[in-house]
PDB file of C-alpha atoms in Angstrom:
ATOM      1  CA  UNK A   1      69.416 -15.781  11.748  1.00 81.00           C
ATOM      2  CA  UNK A   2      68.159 -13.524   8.929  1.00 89.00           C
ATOM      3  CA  UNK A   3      69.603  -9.715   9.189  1.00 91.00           C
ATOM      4  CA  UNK A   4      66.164  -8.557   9.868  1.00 92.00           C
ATOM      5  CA  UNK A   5      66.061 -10.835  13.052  1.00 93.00           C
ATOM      6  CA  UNK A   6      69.698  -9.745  14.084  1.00 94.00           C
ATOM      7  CA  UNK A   7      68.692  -6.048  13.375  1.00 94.00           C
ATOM      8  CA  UNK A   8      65.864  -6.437  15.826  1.00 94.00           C
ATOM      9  CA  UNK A   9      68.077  -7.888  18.721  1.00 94.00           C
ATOM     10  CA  UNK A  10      70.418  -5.324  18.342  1.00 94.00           C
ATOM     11  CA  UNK A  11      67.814  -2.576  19.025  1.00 92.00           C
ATOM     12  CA  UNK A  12      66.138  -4.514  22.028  1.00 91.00           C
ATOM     13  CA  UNK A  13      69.860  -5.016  23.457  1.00 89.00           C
ATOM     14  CA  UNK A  14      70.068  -0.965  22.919  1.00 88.00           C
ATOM     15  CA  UNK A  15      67.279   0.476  24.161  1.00 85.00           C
ATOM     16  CA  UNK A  16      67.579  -2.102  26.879  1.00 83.00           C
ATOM     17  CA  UNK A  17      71.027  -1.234  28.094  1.00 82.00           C
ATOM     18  CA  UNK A  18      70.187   2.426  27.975  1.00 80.00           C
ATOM     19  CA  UNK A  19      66.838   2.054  29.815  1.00 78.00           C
ATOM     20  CA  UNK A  20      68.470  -0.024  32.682  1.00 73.00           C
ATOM     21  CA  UNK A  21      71.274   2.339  32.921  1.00 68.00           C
ATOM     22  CA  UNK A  22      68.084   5.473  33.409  1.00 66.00           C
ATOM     23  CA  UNK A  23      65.293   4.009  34.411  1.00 61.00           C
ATOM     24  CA  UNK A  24      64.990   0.364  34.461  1.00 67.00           C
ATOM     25  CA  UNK A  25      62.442  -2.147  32.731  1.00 73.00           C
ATOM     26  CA  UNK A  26      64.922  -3.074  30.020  1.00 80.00           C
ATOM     27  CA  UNK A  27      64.295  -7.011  29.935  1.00 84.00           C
ATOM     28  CA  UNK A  28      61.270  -6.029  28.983  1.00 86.00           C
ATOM     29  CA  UNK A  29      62.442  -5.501  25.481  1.00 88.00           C
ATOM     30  CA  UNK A  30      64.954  -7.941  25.000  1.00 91.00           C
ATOM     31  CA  UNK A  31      62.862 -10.875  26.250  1.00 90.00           C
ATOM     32  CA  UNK A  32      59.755  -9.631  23.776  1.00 90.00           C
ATOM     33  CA  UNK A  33      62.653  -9.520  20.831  1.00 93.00           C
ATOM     34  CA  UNK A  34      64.065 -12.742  21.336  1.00 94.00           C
ATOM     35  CA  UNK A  35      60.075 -13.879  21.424  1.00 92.00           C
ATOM     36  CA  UNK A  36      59.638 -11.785  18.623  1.00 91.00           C
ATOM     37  CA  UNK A  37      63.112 -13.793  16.640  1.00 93.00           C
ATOM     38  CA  UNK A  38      60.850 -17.312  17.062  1.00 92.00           C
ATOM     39  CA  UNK A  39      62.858 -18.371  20.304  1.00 94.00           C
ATOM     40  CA  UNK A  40      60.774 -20.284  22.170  1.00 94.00           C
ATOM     41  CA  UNK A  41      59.939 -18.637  25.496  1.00 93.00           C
ATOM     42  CA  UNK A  42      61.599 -20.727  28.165  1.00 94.00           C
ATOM     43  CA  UNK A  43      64.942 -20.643  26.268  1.00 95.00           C
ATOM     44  CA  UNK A  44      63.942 -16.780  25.431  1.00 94.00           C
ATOM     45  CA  UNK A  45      63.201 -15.918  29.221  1.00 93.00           C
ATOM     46  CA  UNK A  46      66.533 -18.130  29.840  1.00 94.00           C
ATOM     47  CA  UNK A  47      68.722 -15.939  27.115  1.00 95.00           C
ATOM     48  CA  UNK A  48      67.595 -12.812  27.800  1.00 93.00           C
ATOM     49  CA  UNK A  49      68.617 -13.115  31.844  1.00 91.00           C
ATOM     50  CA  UNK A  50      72.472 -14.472  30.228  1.00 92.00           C
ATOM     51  CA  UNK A  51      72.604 -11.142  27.935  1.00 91.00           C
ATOM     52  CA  UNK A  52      71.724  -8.470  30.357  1.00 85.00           C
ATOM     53  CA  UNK A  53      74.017 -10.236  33.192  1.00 86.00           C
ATOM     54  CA  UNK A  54      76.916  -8.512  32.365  1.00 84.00           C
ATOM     55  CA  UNK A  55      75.307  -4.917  32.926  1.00 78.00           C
ATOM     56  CA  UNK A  56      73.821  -6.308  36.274  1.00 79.00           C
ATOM     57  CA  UNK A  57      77.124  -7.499  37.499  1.00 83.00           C
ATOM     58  CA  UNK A  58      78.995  -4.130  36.392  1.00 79.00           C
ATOM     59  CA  UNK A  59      76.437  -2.074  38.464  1.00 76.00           C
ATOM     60  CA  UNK A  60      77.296  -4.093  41.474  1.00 81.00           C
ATOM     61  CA  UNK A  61      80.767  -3.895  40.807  1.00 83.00           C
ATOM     62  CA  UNK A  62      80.268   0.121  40.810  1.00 78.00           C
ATOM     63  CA  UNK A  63      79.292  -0.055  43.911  1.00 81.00           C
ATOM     64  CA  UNK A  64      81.841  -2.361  45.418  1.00 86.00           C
ATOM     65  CA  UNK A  65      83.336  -0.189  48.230  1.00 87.00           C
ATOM     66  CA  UNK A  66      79.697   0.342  49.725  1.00 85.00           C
ATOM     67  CA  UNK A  67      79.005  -3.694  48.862  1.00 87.00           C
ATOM     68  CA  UNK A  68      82.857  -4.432  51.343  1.00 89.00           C
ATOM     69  CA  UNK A  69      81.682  -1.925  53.417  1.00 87.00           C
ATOM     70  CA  UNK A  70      77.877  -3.870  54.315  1.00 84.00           C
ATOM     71  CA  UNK A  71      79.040  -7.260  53.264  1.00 87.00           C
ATOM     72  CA  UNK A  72      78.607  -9.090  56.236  1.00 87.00           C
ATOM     73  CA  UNK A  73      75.433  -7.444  57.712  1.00 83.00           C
ATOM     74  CA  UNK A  74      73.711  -8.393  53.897  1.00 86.00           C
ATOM     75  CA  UNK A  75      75.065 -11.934  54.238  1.00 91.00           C
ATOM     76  CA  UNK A  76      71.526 -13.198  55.801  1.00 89.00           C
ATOM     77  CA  UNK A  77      69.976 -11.412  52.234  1.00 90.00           C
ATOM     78  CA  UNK A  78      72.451 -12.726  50.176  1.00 92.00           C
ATOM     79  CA  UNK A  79      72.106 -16.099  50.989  1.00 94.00           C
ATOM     80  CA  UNK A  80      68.065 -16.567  50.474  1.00 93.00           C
ATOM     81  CA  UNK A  81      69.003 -14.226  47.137  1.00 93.00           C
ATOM     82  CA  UNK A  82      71.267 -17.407  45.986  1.00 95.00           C
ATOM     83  CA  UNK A  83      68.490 -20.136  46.860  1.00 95.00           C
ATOM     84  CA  UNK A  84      65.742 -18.134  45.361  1.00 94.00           C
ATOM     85  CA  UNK A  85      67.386 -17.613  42.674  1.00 94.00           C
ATOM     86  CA  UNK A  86      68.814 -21.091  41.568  1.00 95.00           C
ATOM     87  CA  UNK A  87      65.112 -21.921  42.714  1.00 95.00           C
ATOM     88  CA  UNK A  88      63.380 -19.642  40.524  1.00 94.00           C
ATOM     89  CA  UNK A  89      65.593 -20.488  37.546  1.00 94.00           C
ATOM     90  CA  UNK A  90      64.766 -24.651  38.305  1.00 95.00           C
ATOM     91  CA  UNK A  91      61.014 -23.539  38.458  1.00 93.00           C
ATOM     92  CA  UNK A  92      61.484 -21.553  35.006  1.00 93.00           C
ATOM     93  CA  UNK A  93      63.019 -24.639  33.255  1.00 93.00           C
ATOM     94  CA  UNK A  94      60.053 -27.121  34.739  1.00 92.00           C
ATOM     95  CA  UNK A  95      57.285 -24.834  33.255  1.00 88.00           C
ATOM     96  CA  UNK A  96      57.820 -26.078  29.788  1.00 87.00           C
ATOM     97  CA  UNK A  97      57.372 -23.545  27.009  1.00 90.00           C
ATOM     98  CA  UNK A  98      53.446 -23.454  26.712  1.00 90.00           C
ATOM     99  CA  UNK A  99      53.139 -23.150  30.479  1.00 90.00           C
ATOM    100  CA  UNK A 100      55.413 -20.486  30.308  1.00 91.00           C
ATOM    101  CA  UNK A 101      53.811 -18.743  27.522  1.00 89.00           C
ATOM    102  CA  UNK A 102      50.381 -18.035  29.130  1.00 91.00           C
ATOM    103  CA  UNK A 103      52.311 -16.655  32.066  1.00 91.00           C
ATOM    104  CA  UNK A 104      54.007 -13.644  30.042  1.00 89.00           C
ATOM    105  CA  UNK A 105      51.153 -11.318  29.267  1.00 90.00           C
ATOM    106  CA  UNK A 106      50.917 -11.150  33.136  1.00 92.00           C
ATOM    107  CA  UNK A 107      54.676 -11.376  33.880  1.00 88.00           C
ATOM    108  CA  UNK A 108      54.873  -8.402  31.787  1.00 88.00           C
ATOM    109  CA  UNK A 109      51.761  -6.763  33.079  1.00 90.00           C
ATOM    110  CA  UNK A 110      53.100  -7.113  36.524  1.00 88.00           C
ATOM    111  CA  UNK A 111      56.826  -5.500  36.043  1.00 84.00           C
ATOM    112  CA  UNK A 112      54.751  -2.466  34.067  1.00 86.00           C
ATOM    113  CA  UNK A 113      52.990  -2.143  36.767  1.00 87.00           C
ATOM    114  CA  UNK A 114      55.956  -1.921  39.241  1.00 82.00           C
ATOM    115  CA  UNK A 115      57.620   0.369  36.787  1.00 81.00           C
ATOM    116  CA  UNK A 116      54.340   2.750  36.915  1.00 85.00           C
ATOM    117  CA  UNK A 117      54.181   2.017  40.961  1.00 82.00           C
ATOM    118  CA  UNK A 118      58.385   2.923  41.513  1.00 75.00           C
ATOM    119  CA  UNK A 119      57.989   6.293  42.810  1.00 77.00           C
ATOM    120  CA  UNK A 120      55.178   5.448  45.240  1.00 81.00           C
ATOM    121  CA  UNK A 121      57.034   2.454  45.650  1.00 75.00           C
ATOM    122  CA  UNK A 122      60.365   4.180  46.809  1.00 71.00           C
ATOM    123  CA  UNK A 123      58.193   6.741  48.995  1.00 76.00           C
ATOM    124  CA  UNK A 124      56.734   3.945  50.495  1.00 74.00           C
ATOM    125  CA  UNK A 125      60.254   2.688  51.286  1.00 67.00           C
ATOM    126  CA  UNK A 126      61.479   6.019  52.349  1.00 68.00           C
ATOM    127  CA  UNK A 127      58.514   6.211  55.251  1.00 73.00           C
ATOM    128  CA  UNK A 128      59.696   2.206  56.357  1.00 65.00           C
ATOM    129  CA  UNK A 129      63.120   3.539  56.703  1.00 63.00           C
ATOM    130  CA  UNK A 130      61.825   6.454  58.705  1.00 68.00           C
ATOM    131  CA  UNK A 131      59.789   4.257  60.872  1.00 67.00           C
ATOM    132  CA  UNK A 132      62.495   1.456  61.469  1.00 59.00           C
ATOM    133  CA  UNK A 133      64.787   4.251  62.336  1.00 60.00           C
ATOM    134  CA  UNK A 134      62.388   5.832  64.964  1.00 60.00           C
ATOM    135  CA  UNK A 135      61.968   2.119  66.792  1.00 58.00           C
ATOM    136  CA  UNK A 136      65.761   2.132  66.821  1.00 55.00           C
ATOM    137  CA  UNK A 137      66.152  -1.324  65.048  1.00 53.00           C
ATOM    138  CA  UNK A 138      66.363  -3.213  61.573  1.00 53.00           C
ATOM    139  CA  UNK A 139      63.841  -5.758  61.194  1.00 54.00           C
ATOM    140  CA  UNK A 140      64.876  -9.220  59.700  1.00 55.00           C
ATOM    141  CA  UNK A 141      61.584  -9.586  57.831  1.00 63.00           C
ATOM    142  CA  UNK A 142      63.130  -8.164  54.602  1.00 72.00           C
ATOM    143  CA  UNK A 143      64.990 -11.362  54.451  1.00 79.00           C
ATOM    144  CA  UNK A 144      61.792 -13.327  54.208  1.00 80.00           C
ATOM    145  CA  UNK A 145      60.738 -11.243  51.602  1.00 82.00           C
ATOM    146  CA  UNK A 146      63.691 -10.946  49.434  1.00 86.00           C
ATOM    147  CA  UNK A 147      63.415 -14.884  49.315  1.00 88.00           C
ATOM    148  CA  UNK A 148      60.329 -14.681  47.495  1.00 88.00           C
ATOM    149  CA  UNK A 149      61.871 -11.646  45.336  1.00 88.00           C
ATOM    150  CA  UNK A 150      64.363 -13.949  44.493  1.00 91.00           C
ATOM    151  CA  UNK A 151      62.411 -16.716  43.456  1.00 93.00           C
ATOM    152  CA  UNK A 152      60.884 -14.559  40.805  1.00 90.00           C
ATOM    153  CA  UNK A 153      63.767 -12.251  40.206  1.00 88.00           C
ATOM    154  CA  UNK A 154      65.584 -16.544  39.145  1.00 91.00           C
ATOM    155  CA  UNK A 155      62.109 -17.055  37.069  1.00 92.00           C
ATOM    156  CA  UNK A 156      61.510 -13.513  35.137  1.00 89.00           C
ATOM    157  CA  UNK A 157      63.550 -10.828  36.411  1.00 80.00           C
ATOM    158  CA  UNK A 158      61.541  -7.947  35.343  1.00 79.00           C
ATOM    159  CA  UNK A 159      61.027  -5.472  38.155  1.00 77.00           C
ATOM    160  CA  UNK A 160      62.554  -6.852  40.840  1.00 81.00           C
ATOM    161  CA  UNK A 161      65.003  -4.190  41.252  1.00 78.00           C
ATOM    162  CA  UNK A 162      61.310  -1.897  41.911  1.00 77.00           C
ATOM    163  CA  UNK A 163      60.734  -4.635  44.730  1.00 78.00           C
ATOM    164  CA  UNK A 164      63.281  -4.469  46.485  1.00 79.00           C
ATOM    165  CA  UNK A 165      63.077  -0.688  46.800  1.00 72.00           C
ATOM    166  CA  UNK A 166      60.951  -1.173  49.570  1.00 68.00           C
ATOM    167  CA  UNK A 167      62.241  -4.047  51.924  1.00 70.00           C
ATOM    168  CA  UNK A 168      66.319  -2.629  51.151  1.00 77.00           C
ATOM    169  CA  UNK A 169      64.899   0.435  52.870  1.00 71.00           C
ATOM    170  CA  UNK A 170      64.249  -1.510  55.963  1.00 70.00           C
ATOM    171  CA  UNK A 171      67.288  -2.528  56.507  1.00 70.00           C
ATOM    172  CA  UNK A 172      69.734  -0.056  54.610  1.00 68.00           C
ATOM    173  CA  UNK A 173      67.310   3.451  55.950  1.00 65.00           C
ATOM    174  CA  UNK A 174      67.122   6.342  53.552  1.00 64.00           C
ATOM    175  CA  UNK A 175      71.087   6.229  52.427  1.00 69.00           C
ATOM    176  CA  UNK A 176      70.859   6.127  48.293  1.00 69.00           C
ATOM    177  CA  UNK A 177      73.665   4.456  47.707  1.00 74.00           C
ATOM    178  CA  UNK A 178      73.753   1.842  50.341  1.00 77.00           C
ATOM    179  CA  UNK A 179      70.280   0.701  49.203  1.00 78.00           C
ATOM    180  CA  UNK A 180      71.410   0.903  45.545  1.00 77.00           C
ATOM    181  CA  UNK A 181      74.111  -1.202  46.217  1.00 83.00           C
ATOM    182  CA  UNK A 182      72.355  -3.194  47.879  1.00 86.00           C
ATOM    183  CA  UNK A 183      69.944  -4.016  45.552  1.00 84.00           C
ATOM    184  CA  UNK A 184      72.844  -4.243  42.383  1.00 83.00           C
ATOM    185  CA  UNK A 185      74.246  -6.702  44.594  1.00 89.00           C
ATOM    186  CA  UNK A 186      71.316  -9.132  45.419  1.00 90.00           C
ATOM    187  CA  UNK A 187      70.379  -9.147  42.087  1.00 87.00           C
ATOM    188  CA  UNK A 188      73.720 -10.129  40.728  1.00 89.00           C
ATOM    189  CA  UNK A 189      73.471 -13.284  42.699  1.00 92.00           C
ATOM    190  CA  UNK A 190      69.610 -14.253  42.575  1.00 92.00           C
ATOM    191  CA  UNK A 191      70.079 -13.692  38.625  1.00 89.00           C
ATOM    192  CA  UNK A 192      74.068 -15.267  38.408  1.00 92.00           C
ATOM    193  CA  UNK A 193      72.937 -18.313  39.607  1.00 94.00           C
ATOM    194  CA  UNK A 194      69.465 -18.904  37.816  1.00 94.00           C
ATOM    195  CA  UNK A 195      72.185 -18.135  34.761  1.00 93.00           C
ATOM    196  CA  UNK A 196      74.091 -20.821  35.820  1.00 94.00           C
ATOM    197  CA  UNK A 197      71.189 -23.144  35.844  1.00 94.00           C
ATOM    198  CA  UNK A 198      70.589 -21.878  32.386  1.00 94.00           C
ATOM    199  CA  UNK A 199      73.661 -22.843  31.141  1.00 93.00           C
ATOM    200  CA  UNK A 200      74.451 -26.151  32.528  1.00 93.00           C
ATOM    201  CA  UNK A 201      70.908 -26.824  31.436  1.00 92.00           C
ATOM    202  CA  UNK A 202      71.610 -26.116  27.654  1.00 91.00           C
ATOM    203  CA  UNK A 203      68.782 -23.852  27.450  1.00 93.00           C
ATOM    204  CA  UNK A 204      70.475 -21.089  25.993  1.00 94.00           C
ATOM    205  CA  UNK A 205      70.700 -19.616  22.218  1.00 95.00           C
ATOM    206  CA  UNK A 206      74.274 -18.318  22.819  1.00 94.00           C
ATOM    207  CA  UNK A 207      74.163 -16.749  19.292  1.00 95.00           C
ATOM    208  CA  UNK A 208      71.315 -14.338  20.763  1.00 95.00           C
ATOM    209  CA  UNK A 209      72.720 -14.098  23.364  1.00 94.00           C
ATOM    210  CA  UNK A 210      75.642 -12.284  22.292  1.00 94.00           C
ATOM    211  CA  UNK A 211      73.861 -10.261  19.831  1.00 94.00           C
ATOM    212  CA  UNK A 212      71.896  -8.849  22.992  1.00 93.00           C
ATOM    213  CA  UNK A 213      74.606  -8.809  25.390  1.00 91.00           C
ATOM    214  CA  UNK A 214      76.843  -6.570  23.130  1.00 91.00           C
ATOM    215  CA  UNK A 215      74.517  -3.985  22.062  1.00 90.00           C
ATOM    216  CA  UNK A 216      73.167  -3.387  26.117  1.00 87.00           C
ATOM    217  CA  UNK A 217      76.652  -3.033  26.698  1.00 85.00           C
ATOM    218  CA  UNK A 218      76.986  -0.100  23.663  1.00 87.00           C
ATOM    219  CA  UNK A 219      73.954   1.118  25.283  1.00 83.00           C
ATOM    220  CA  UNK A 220      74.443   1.357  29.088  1.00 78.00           C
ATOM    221  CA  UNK A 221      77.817   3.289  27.903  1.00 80.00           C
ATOM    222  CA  UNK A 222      75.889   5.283  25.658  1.00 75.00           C
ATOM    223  CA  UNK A 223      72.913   6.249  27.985  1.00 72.00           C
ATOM    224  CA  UNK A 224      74.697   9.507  29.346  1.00 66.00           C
ATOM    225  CA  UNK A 225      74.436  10.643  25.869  1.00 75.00           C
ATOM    226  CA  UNK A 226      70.521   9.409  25.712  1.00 72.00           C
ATOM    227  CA  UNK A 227      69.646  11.388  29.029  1.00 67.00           C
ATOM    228  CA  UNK A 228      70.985  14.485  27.580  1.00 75.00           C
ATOM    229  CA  UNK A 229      68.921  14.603  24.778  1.00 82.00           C
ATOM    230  CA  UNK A 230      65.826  12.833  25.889  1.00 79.00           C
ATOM    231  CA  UNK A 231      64.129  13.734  29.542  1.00 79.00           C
ATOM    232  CA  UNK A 232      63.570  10.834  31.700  1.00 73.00           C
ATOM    233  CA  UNK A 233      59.711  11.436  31.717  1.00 80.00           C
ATOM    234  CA  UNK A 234      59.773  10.496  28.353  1.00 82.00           C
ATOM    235  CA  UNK A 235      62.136   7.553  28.683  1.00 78.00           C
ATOM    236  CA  UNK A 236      59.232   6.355  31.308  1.00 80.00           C
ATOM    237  CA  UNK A 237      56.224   6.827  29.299  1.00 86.00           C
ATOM    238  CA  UNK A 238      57.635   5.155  26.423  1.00 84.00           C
ATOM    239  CA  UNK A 239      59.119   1.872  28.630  1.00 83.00           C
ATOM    240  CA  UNK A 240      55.819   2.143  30.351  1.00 86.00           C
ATOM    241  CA  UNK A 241      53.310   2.197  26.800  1.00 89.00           C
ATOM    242  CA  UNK A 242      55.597  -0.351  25.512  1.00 86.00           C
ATOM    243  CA  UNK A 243      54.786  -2.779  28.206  1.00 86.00           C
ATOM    244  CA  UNK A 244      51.215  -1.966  28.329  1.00 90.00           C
ATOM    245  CA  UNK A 245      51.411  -2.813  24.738  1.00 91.00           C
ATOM    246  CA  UNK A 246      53.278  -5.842  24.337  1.00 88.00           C
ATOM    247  CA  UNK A 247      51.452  -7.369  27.305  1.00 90.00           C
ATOM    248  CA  UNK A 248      47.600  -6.281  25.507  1.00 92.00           C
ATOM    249  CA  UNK A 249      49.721  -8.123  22.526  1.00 89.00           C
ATOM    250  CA  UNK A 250      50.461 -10.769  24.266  1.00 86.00           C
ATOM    251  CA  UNK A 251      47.138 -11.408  25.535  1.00 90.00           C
ATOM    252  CA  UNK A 252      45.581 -11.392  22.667  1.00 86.00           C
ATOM    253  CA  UNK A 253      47.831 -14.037  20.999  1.00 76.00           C
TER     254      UNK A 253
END
């Protein structure tokens, strides 16, 4: 791997660490680097869910008091988030590569698109939680739905933490930090497994892997510093003209 190609992982793992840690929409730019390195996209897709992991599984582990707390009332979500996932990752490794490869301009249309839709998005959630709270119950249709999140969040990833903004609020109301938790934790295991599908499947450039995995760590660390100088409306117009971008890009090769 030539310096230039290293360099370029390095910056995707960066801005991706700090952009999960503000805003979210980070895969975007690791899984368009490791495209960008000459990884095909299957093992790219597959290496880019190992490197960003570790951040994923930290955030849940932030909120583990909350996680104790609900454990046993999420069970029903956590176990379609384990099938989904491991099913989502299966599905990724049957595309093939060129399968897979006409599917990404839209995969990364469609998390832009969330990313652009996340405040309406988490309104939207906020007036479900205000409704399920007025009928005096907690519907179990989220679970349905988080199996299909799942399934995708196994396959791509990208924006599922915007999806399950919504359906958390059903059953975790308006509380911030329940539904956060909720959400870190779901997509710790929908993602942890489709990684261990990845691996026993030898799908994975390790070598890129750590490259990426390393510098999102520098970066989630070093996003406190990023907020400070840069306002978050910018940090979401660039994610969001970057994905725009990459996915015209991508379309038109």
């Amino acid at each position: 791997m030539s310096l230039i190609e290293i360099s370029l992982l390095l910056l995707s793992g960066l801005a991706a660490g700090s952009i999960n840690a503000l805003a979210g929409g980070g895969t975007i730019f690791t899984f368009s680097a490791l495209l960008g390195v000459g990884i095909p996209p299957v093992t790219a897709n597959a290496t880019s869910a190992v490197s960003v992991l570790p951040g994923q599984t930290a955030s849940a582990f932030a909120y583990r008091k909350e996680i104790r707390k609900n454990l046993v009332r999420l069970l029903p979500m956590v176990i379609v988030s384990a099938i989904g996932g491991v099913a989502g990752g299966f599905l990724l490794l049957n595309s093939g590569d060129d399968a897979f490869r006409a599917l990404v301009p839209y995969l990364i249309l469609t998390a832009t698109l969330l990313f652009i839709l996340a405040p309406w998005i988490a309104k939207l959630g906020d007036k479900l939680a205000a409704s399920a709270s007025a009928k005096g119950g907690k519907p179990m249709a989220p679970v349905g739905l988080q199996g299909l999140v799942a399934v995708y969040g196994g396959y791509f990833g990208a924006g599922m933490g915007i999806m399950m903004l919504a359906s958390l609020s059903l059953t975790e109301g308006r509380d911030f930090h329940a539904v956060n938790a909720a959400k870190n934790l779901l997509a710790t295991v929908m993602q942890g497994l489709a990684v261990v599908v990845f691996l026993f499947s030898g799908v994975v450039n390790y070598e890129a892997a750590s490259i990426v995995a390393v510098a999102s760590i520098v970066g989630g660390w070093g996003s406190v510093y990023v907020a400070r100088i840069i306002p978050s409306s910018y940090i979401r117009v660039f994610v969001i003209l970057t994905g725009l971008s990459l996915s015209l890009w991508y379309f038109v090769n």
